[in-house]
Amino acid sequence: MARVAVVGAGAIGGALASLLETAGKHEITLCTRSPLDALEVDTPEGTVLVHARNECDAKRAKAVDWVLVATKTYDAASTAQWFAELCADGAPVAVFQNGVEHRERFAPYISRDRLLPVVIDCPVERKAADRVHVRGAALIKVEDSALGRGFAELFSDAGAKPNVKLEVTGDFTTAMWWKLCVNAPGALSALAMKPSGVLRSESMGRLAQGMVAECAAVGRAEGARLAESLPEEILAQYRRQPPDSVNSLLADRRAGRRTEWDARNGAIVRIGKKHGIETPLNSMAAALLEAMESEIV
Ligand SMILES: NC(=O)c1ccc[n+]([C@@H]2O[C@H](COP(=O)([O-])OP(=O)(O)OC[C@H]3O[C@@H](n4cnc5c(N)ncnc54)[C@H](OP(=O)(O)O)[C@@H]3O)[C@@H](O)[C@H]2O)c1
């Protein structure tokens, strides 16, 4: 049994809470901005009612053994306000956010040796504040380290069930960059304000492949092992999706929310610069998304 706090009970936070609940042995705290009376998670195996304490005040939070961060990348600073109390006994922090800069993002708030970056793939939507719909198994990847192995134990019972596949990998760099390569062309959909069917045209397909190629080049410079065929494979993957599939950048734009453009296309540009790698397509996507979100007319 471990005391586990999930900070952010949205789509991913809800999915994680249901996995912890299914593991059946943890004391769960859901740290939210607004009070949450209950959390129900619909999964292919049935509805999971999460039995958790709810805490909305970071100063009143109690120390736990693990903190799982499931907020958006741009909410890192407010998320970190939870750490003082939750991590009072030295709890490590697992960050379930997109992108490749988990450590850099949280460096001002938590020491490097207590932070565990996590890559998660999970088809999930938040239907209401107290209801999340998980449509399939979660694939979770962490690095092969003492922290990564300790984290995997949290889900060891749930791992026997079909709702989660947890991989402790010796090549986490590739896992992170592969996911970023998949996410990079999502910006096209968000810019066009159209679901993934928009990538079926030849011209948009070329742009998507170009964005993946830039991302893969930067990832390789960071040590990721990414095949030359990746742009083609990822485009094929997008084109196999139902044409009305909506990625999170598009969903956020449609809902008038901020998007994670900076942690996705912005990161490709930033890290590319460090290695002297040109990333014109991702630069343009990042600049346009930034301009669209900017309050400056
Ligand atoms: N959804 C997916 O399929 C998916 C897949 C892979 C990775 N990811 C990544 O997972 C991360 C979370 O995404 P998501 O889709 O779960 O987002 P989401 O549904 O918007 O959930 C984020 C939650 O964080 C909460 N939050 C923000 N700041 C907070 C704070 N200071 N204290 C407590 N709670 C706070 C929000 O609260 P409010 O309700 O008050 O706004 C919201 O409930 C993102 O980095 C995303 O890229 C998502």
Coordinates of N, CA and C in Angstrom, one line a residue, residues 141-144 167-176 223-226:
K141 N 5.3 4.4 -20.1 CA 6.7 4.1 -20.1 C 7.5 4.9 -19.2
V142 N 8.4 4.3 -18.4 CA 9.3 5.0 -17.6 C 10.7 4.5 -17.8
E143 N 11.7 5.3 -17.3 CA 13.1 4.9 -17.5 C 13.4 3.8 -16.5
D144 N 14.4 3.0 -16.9 CA 14.9 1.9 -16.0 C 15.8 2.4 -15.0
E167 N 5.8 -0.2 -19.1 CA 7.1 -0.7 -19.6 C 8.2 0.1 -19.0
V168 N 9.1 -0.6 -18.3 CA 10.3 0.1 -17.8 C 11.4 -0.1 -18.8
T169 N 11.8 1.0 -19.5 CA 12.7 0.9 -20.6 C 14.1 1.5 -20.4
G170 N 15.0 0.8 -21.0 CA 16.4 1.2 -20.9 C 16.7 2.4 -21.9
D171 N 15.7 2.7 -22.8 CA 15.8 3.7 -23.8 C 14.7 4.7 -23.7
F172 N 14.6 5.4 -22.6 CA 13.4 6.3 -22.4 C 13.5 7.5 -23.3
T173 N 14.8 7.9 -23.7 CA 14.9 9.0 -24.6 C 14.2 8.8 -25.9
T174 N 14.3 7.5 -26.5 CA 13.6 7.2 -27.7 C 12.1 7.2 -27.5
A175 N 11.7 6.7 -26.3 CA 10.2 6.7 -26.0 C 9.7 8.1 -26.1
M176 N 10.4 9.0 -25.4 CA 9.9 10.4 -25.3 C 9.8 11.1 -26.7
G223 N 20.0 11.8 -28.9 CA 20.3 10.4 -28.5 C 19.2 9.4 -28.8
A224 N 18.1 9.9 -29.3 CA 16.9 8.9 -29.6 C 17.3 8.1 -30.9
R225 N 16.8 6.9 -30.9 CA 17.0 6.0 -32.0 C 15.7 6.0 -32.8
L226 N 15.6 6.8 -33.9 CA 14.4 6.9 -34.6 C 14.6 6.6 -36.1

